[in-house]
Tab-separated table of C-alpha atoms in Angstrom:
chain	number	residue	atom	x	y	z
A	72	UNK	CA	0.000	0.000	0.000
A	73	UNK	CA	1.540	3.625	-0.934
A	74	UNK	CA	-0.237	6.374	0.476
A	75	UNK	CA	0.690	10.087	-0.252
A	76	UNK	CA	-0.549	12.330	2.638
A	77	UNK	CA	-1.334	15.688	1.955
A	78	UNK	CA	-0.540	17.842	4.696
A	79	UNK	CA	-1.522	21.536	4.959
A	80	UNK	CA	1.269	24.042	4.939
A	81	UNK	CA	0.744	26.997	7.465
A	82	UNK	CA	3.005	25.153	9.289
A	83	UNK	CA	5.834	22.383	9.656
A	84	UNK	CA	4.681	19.177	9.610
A	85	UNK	CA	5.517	18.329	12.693
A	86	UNK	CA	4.642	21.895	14.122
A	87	UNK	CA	7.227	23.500	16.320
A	88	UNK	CA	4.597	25.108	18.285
A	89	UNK	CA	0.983	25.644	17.043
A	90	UNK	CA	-0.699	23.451	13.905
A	91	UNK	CA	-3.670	21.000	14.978
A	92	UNK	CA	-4.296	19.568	11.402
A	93	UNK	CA	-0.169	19.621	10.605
A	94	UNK	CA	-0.165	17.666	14.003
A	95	UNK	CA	-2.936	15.161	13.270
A	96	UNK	CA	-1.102	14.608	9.855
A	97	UNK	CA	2.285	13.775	11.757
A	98	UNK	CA	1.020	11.676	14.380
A	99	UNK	CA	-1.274	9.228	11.825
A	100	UNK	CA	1.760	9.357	9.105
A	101	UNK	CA	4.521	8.170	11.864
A	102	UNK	CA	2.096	5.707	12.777
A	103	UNK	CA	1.305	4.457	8.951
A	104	UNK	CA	5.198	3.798	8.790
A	105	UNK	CA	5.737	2.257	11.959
A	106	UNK	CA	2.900	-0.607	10.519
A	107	UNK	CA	5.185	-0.689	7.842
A	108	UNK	CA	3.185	1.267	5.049
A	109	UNK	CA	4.699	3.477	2.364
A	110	UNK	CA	4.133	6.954	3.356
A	111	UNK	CA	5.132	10.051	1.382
A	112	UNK	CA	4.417	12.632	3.138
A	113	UNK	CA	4.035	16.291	0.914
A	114	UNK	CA	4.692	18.801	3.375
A	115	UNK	CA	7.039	22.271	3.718
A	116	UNK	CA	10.644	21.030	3.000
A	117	UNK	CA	11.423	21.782	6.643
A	118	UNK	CA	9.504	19.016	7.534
A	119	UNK	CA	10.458	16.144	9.565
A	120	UNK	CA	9.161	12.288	8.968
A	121	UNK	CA	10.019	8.598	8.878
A	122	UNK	CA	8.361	7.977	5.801
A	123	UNK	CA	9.858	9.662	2.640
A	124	UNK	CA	9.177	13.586	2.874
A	125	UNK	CA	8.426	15.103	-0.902
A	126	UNK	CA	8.990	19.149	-0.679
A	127	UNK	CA	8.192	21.761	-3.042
A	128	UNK	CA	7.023	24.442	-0.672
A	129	UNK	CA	10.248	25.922	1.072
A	130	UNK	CA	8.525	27.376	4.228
A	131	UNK	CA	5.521	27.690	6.152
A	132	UNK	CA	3.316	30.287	4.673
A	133	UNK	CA	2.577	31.257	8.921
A	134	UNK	CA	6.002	31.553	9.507
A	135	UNK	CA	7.896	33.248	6.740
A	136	UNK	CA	6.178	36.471	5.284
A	137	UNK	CA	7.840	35.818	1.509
A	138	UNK	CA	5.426	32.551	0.920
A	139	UNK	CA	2.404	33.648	-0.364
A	140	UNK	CA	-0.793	31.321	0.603
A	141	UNK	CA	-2.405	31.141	-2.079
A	142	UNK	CA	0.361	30.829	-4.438
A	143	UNK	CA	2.368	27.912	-2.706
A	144	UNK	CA	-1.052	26.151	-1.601
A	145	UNK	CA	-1.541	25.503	-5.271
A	146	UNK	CA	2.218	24.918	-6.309
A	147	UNK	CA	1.789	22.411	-3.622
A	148	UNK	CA	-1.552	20.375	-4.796
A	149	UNK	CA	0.096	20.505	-8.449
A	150	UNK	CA	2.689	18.863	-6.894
A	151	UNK	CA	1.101	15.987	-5.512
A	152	UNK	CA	-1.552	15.510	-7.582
A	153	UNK	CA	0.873	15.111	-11.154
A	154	UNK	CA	2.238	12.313	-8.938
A	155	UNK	CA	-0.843	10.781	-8.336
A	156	UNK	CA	-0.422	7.316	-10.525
A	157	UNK	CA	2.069	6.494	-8.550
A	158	UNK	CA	0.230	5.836	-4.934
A	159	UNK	CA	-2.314	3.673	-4.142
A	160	UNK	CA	-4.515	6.060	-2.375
A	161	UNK	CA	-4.188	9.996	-1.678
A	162	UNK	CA	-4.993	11.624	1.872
A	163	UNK	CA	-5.989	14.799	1.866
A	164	UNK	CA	-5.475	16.765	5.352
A	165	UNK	CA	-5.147	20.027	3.334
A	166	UNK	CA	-8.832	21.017	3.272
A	167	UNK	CA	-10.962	21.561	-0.158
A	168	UNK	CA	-8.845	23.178	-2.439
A	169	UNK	CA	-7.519	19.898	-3.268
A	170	UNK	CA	-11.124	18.915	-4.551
A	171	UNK	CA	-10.584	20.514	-7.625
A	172	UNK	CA	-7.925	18.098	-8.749
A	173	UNK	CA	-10.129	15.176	-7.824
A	174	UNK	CA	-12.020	14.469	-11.117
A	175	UNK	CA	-8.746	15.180	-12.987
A	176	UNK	CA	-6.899	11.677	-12.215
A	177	UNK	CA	-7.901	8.015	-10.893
A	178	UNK	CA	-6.803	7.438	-7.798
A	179	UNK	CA	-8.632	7.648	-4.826
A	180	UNK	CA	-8.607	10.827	-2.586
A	181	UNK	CA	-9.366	10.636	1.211
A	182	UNK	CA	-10.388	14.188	2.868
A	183	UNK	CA	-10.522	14.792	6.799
A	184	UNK	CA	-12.218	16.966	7.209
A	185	UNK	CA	-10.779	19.361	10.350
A	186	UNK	CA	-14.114	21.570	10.666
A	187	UNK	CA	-17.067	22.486	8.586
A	188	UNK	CA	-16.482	26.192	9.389
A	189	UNK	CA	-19.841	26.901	7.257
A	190	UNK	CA	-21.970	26.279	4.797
A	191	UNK	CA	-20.146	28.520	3.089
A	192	UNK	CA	-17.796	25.660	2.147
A	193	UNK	CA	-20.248	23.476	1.094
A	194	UNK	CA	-19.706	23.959	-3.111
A	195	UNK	CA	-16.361	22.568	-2.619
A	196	UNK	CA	-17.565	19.828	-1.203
A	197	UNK	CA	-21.121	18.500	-2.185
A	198	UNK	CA	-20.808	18.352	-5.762
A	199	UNK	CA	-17.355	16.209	-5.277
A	200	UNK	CA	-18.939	13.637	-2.608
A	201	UNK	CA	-18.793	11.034	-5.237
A	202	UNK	CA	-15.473	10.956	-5.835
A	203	UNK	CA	-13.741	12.075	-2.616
A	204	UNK	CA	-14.459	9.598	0.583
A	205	UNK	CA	-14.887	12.200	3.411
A	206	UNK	CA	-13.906	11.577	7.193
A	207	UNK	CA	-15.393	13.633	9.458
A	208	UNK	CA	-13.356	13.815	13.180
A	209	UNK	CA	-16.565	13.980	15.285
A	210	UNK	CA	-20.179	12.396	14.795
A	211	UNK	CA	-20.977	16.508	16.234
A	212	UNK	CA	-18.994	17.782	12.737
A	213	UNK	CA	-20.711	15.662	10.339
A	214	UNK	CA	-22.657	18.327	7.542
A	215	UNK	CA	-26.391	16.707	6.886
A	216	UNK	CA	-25.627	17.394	3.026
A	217	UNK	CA	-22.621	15.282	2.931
A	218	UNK	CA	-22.107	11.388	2.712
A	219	UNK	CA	-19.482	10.373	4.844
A	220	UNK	CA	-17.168	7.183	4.677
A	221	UNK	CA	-16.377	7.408	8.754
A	222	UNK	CA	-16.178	9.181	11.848
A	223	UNK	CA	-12.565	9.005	13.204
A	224	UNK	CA	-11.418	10.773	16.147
A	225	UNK	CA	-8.257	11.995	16.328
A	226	UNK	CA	-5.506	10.365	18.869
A	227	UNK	CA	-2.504	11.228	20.943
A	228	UNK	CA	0.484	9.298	21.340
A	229	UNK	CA	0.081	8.405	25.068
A	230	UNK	CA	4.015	7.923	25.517
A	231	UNK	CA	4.639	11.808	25.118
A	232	UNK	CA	2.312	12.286	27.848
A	233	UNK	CA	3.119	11.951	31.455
A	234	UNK	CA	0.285	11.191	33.815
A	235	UNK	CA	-0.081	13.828	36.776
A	236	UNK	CA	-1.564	12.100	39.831
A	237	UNK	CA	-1.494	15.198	41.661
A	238	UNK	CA	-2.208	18.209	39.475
A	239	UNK	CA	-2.315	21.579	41.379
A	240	UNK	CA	-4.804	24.067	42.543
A	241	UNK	CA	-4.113	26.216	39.578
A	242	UNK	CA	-6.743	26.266	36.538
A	243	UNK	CA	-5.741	25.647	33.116
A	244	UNK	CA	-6.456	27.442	29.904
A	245	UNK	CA	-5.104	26.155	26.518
A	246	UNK	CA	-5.752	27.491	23.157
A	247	UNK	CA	-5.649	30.423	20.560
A	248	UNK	CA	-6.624	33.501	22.099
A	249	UNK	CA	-9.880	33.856	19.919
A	250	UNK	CA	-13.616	34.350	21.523
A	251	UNK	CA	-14.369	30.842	19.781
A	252	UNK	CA	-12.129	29.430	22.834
A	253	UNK	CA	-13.260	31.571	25.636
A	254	UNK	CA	-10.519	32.641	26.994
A	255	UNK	CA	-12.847	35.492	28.899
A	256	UNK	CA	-14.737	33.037	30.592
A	257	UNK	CA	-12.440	30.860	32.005
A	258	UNK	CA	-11.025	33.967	33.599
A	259	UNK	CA	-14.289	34.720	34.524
A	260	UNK	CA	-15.127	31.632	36.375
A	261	UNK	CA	-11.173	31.170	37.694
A	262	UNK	CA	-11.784	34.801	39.401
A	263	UNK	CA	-15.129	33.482	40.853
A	264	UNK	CA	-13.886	30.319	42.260
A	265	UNK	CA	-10.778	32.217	43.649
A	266	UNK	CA	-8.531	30.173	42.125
A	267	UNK	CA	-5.341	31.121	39.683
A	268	UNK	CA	-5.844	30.455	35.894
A	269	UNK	CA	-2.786	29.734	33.680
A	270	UNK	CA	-3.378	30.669	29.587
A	271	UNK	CA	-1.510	29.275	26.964
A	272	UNK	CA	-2.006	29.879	23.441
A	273	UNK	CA	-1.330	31.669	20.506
A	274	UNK	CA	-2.826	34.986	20.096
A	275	UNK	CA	-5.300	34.831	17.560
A	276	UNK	CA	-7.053	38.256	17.712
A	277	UNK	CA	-5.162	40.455	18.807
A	278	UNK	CA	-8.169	42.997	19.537
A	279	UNK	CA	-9.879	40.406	21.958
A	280	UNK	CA	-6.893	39.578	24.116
A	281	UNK	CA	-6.084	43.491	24.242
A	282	UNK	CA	-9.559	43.960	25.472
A	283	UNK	CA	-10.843	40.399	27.327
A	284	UNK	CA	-7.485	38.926	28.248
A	285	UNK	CA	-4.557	42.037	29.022
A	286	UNK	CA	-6.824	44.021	31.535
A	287	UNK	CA	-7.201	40.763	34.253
A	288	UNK	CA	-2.908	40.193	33.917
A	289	UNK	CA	-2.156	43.480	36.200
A	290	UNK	CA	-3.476	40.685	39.620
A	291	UNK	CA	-1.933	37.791	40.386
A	292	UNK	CA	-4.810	35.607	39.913
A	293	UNK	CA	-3.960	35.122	35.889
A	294	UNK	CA	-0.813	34.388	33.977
A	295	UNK	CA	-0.112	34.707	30.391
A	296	UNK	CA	2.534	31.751	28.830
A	297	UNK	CA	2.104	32.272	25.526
A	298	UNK	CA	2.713	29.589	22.925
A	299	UNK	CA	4.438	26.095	24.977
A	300	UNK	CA	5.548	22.920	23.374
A	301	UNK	CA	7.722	20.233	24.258
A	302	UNK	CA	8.235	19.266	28.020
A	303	UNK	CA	6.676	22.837	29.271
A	304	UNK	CA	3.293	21.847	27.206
A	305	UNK	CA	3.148	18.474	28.779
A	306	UNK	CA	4.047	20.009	32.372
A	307	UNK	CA	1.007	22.900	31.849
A	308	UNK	CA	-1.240	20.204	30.891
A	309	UNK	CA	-0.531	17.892	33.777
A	310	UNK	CA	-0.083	20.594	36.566
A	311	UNK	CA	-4.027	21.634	37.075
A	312	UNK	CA	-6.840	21.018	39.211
A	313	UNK	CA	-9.077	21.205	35.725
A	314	UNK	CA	-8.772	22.315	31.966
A	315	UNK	CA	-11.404	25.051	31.495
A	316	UNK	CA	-12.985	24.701	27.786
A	317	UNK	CA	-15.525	26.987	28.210
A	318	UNK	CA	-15.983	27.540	23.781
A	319	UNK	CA	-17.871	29.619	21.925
A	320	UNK	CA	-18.699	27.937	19.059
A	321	UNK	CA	-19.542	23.870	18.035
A	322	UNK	CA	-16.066	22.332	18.325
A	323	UNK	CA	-15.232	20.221	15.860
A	324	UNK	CA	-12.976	18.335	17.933
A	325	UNK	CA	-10.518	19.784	20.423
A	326	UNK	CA	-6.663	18.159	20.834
A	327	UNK	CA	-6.257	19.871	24.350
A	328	UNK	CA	-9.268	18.223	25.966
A	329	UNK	CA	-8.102	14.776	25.132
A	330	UNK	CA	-4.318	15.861	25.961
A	331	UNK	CA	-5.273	17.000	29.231
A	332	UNK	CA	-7.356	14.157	30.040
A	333	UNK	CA	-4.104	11.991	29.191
A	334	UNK	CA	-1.912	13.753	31.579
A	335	UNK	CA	-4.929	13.203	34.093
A	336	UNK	CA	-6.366	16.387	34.907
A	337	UNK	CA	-10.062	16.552	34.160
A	338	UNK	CA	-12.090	18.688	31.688
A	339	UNK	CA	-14.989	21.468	32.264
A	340	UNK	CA	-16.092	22.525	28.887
A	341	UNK	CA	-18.864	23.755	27.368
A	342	UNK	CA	-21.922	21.621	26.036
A	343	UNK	CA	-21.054	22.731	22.526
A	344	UNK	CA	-19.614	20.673	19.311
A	345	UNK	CA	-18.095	17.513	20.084
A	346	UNK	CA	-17.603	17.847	24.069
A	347	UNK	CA	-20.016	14.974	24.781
A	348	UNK	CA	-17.878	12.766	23.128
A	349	UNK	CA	-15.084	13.428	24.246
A	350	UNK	CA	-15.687	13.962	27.810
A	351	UNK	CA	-17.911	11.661	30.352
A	352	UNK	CA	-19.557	14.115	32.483
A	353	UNK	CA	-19.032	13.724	36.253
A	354	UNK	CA	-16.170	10.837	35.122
A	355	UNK	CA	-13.537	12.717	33.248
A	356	UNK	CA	-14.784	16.264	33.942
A	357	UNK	CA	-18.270	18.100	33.515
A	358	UNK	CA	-20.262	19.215	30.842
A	359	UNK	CA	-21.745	22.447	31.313
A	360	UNK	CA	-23.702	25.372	29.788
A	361	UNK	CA	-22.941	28.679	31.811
A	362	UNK	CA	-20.021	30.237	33.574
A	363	UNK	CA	-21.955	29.713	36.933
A	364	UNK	CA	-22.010	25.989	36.509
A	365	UNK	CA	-18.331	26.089	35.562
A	366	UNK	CA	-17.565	27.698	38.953
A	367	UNK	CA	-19.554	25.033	40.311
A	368	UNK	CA	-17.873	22.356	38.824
A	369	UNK	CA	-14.903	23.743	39.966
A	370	UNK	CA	-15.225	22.782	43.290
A	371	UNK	CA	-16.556	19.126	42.729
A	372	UNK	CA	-13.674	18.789	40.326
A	373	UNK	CA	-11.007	17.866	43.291
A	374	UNK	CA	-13.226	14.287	43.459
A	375	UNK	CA	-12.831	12.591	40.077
A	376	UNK	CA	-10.120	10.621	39.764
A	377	UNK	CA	-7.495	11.548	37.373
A	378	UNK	CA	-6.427	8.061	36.640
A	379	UNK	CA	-9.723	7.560	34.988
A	380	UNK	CA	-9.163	10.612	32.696
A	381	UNK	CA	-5.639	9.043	31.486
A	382	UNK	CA	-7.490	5.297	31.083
A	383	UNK	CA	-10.117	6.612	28.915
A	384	UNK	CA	-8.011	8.386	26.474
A	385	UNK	CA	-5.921	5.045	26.638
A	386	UNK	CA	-8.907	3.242	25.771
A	387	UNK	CA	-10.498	5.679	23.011
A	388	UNK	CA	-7.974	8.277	22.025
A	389	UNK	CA	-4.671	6.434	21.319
A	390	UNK	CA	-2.909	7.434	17.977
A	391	UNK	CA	-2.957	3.502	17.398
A	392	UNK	CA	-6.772	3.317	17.702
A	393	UNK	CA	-6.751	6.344	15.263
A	394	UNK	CA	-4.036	4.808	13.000
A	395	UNK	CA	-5.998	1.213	13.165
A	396	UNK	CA	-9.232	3.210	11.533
A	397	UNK	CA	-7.751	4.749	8.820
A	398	UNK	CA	-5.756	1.715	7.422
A	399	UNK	CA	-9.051	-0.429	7.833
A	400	UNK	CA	-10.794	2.747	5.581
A	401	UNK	CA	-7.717	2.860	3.035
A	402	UNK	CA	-8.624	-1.075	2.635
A	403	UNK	CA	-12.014	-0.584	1.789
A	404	UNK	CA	-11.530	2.114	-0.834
A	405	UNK	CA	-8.982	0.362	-2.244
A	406	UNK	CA	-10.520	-2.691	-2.295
């Protein structure tokens, strides 16, 4: 089996910081060669893999001004897609622009589908439904107008997470700094419940955190990080009494949740996207629907048991549950 996986390029593939989909693309190709299937991976030629890494674009577009988007994006899919004949099956983890290459050779294209932002979208993907196989990463994302081959959650590679047993008293926050992730809120309900909230994350909009997020960091009760990876992301993730996910908007998925769960410390999110599958209220954190039920749940938090938050992302998160999904779909498309 030779697959070519098609990873977005915002970022490196791995990302040195921030870059959920160029994540999810590392972690299911390292685990596609590790099984001992050809992977080429097309990805920014600083890119790192153990499968064979095929380069056109020289940077990340988000990290180097002189790469134009929309320019490289399609200098990319050209790419890949003259090369097409010569892979079994392509994976698409680059979004729809690829779509319009679909109808224009014979082998089969796999799309995950990281978010249906809109229905705005939706003419880049309907009239190609025949002819792309699309994955969608939560039952929660899935579009009513689409035919869908599977639902496969993503997965984290338990190994580069350490469990916490502990925690702290300290609250956690971890994503972009966007009113999607409410960021406002968890300060909100960290201020109520007394307790100290730790951010992390990119800023996103620079507007909100100027106005929701820069005015509560002259007390002591909230700290800024900024972006964290490596051994600091794993140690923020372990090292609190909860994960606040209060969102905004309908989630497609949400990497932190399940990372925090894996370190141990449980999850209070909002009832919103795919949060009721990935968390088991009053077992690996609570499900909620307003900041005054977060600040209760803060308090009953202290009683779950964190080794139950690492055991279910052992049992339904693992990168080789996600990896063992995707191989049985490649299969049955390729027949």
């Amino acid at each position: 089996m030779k697959i070519a996986m098609l990873a977005p390029i915002a970022w490196r593939t791995p990302p040195r910081h921030y870059g959920p989909w160029e994540l999810v693309t590392h972690l299911l190709t390292e685990a596609l060669v590790a099984r001992g299937i050809d992977v080429t991976l097309f990805a920014t030629q600083d890119s790192l893999t153990a499968g064979t890494l095929d380069g056109i674009v020289p940077a990340p577009y988000a990290e180097d001004p002189a790469i134009d988007a929309k320019v490289w994006e399609y200098r990319h899919l050209a790419h890949v897609f003259e090369q097409a004949d010569q892979f079994d099956l392509i994976h698409n983890q680059a979004d729809f622009p690829a779509h319009a290459f679909a109808r224009l050779v014979d082998t089969p294209l796999v799309t995950t589908i990281h978010g249906f932002s809109s229905d705005r979208i939706l003419p880049m993907y309907a009239p190609f439904q025949d002819r792309v196989h699309y994955v969608a990463i939560s039952d929660a994302d899935r579009h009513p107008s689409l035919r869908y081959a599977a639902t496969i959650h993503h997965g984290v590679p338990l190994d580069d997470f350490a469990f916490d047993p502990v925690g702290s008293d300290d609250l956690l926050f971890f994503g972009r700094i966007h009113p999607d992730k409410g960021a406002d809120e968890a300060i909100a309900a960290a201020s109520a419940s007394g307790r100290r909230l730790n951010l992390y994350g990119i800023v996103q909009d620079q507007g909100y955190h100027d106005r929701a997020v820069a005015p509560a960091l002259s007390g002591a009760g909230v700290a800024w990080h900024g972006a964290v990876g490596g051994a600091a992301r794993v140690e923020a993730l372990g090292r609190a009494r909860a994960l606040l996910h209060l969102i905004n908007f309908d989630e497609p998925f949400g990497l932190s949740v399940i990372e925090a769960m894996a370190c141990g410390t449980p999850v209070i999110a909002n009832r919103r996207g795919a949060m009721p599958e990935l968390i088991e209220h009053g077992v690996t954190g609570f499900l909620v629907e307003t900041v005054d039920q977060a600040v209760e749940a803060i308090e009953h938090v202290g009683d779950l048991d964190r080794a139950a938050c690492r055991r279910r992302v052992e049992e339904r998160f693992s990168v080789e549950r996600m990896a063992d999904a995707y191989v049985d779909l490649y299969r049955r498309i390729i027949g």
